[in-house]
Tab-separated table of C-alpha atoms in Angstrom:
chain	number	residue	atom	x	y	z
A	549	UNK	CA	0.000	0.000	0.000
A	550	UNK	CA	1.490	3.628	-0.849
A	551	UNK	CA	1.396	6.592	1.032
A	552	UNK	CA	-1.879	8.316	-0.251
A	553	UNK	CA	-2.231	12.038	0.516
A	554	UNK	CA	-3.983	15.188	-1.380
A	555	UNK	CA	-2.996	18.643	-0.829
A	556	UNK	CA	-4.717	22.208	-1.864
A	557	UNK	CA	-3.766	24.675	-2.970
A	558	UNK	CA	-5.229	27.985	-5.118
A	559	UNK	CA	-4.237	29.628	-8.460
A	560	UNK	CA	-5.101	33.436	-8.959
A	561	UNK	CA	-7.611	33.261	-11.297
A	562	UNK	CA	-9.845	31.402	-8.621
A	563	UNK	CA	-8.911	27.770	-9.663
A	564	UNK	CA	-8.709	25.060	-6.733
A	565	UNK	CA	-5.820	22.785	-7.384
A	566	UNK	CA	-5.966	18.867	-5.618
A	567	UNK	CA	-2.370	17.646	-5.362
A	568	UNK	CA	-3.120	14.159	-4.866
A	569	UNK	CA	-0.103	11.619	-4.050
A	570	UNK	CA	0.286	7.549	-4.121
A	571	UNK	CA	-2.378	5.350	-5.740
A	572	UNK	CA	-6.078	5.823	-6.076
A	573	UNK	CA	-7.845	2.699	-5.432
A	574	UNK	CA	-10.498	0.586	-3.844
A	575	UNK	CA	-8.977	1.888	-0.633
A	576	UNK	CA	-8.481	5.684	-0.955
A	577	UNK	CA	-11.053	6.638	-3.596
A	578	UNK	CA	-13.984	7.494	-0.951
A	579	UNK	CA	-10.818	9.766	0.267
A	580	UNK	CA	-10.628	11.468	-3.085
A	581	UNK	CA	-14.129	11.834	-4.050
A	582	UNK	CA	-14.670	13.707	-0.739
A	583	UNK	CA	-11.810	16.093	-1.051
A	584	UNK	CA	-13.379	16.439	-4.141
A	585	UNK	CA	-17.050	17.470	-3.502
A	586	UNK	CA	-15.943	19.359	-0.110
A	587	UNK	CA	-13.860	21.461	-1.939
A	588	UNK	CA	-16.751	22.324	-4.537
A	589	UNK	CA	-19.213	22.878	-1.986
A	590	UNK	CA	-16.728	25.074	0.350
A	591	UNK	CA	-15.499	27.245	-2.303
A	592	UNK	CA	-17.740	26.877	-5.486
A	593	UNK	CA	-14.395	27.167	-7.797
A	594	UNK	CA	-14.794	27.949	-11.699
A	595	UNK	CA	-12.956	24.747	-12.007
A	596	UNK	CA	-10.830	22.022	-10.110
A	597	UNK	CA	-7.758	20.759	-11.496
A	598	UNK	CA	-6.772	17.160	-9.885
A	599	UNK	CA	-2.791	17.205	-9.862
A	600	UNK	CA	-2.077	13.546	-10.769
A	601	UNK	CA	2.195	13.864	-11.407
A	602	UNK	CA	2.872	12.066	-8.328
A	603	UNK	CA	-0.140	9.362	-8.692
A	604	UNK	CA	1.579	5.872	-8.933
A	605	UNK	CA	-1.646	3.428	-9.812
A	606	UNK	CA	-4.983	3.721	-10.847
A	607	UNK	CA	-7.552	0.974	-11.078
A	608	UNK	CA	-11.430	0.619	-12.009
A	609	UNK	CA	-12.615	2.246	-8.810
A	610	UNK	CA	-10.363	5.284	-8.604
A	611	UNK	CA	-11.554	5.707	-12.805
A	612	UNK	CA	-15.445	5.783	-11.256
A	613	UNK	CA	-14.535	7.676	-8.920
A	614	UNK	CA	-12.529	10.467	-10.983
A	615	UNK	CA	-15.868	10.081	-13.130
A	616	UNK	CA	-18.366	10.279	-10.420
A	617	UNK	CA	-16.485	13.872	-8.975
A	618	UNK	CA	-16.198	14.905	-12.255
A	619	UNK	CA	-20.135	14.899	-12.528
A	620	UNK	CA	-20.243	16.056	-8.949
A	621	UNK	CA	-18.264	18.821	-9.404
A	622	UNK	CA	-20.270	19.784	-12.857
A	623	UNK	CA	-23.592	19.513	-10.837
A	624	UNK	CA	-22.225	22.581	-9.141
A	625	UNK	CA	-21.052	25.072	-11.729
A	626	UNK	CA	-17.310	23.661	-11.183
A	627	UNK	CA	-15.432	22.005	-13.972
A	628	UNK	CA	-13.355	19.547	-13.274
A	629	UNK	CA	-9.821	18.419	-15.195
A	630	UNK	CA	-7.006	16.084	-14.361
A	631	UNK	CA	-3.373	17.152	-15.157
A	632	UNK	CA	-0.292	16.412	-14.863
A	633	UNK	CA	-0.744	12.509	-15.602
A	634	UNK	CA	1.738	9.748	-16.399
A	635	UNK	CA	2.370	7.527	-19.430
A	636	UNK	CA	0.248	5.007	-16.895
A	637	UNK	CA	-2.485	6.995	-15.387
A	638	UNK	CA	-2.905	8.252	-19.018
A	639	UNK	CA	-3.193	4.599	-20.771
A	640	UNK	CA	-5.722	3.929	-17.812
A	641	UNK	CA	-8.202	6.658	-19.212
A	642	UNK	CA	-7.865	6.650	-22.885
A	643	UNK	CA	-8.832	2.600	-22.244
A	644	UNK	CA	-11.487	3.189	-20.386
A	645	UNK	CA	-12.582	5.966	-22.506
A	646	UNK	CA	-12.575	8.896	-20.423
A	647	UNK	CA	-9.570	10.796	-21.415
A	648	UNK	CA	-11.654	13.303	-23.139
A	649	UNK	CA	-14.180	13.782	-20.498
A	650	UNK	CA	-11.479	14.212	-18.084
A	651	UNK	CA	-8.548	16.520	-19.670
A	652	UNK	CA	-8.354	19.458	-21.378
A	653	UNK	CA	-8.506	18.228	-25.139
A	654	UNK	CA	-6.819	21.023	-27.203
């Protein structure tokens, strides 16, 4: 099991920025969903950018769950986009087919 942790922080233009750390499974996704939607709800950012450089695995339930905050977070006026991903954590959502949803797509 790795060290899972998210961090906050804020960019000028009003963005909320989730540094999250380790691997996003069956184990820490509840963890991540609710960082997710408290954030929203506290602060009602334009959008939420998910910092994924330093996430080491992804699996099927941290995919629903990056999914099921995305539509959380759109439910509330916020949009939300992951960054910052590796040649893994990329593969993981352009199989499952949520690459698009989930990035900004230029």
């Amino acid at each position: 099991m790795s060290n899972f942790t998210i961090s906050t922080s804020f960019a000028a233009d009003g963005t909320t920025l989730l540094h999250v750390r380790g691997e996003i499974d069956v184990s820490t996704s509840a963890e991540l969903l609710a960082a997710v939607v408290n954030e929203v709800n506290r602060r009602r950012p334009p959008k939420l950018v998910v910092d994924m450089l330093h996430v080491t695995f992804l699996d099927s339930t941290g995919l629903t769950t990056l999914l099921s905050a995305h539509r959380s977070a759109q439910q509330l006026g916020t949009t939300l986009v992951v960054r910052e991903l590796s040649a893994f954590v990329r593969q993981q959502l352009r199989v499952a087919g949520i690459y698009e949803i989930l990035t900004e797509v230029h």
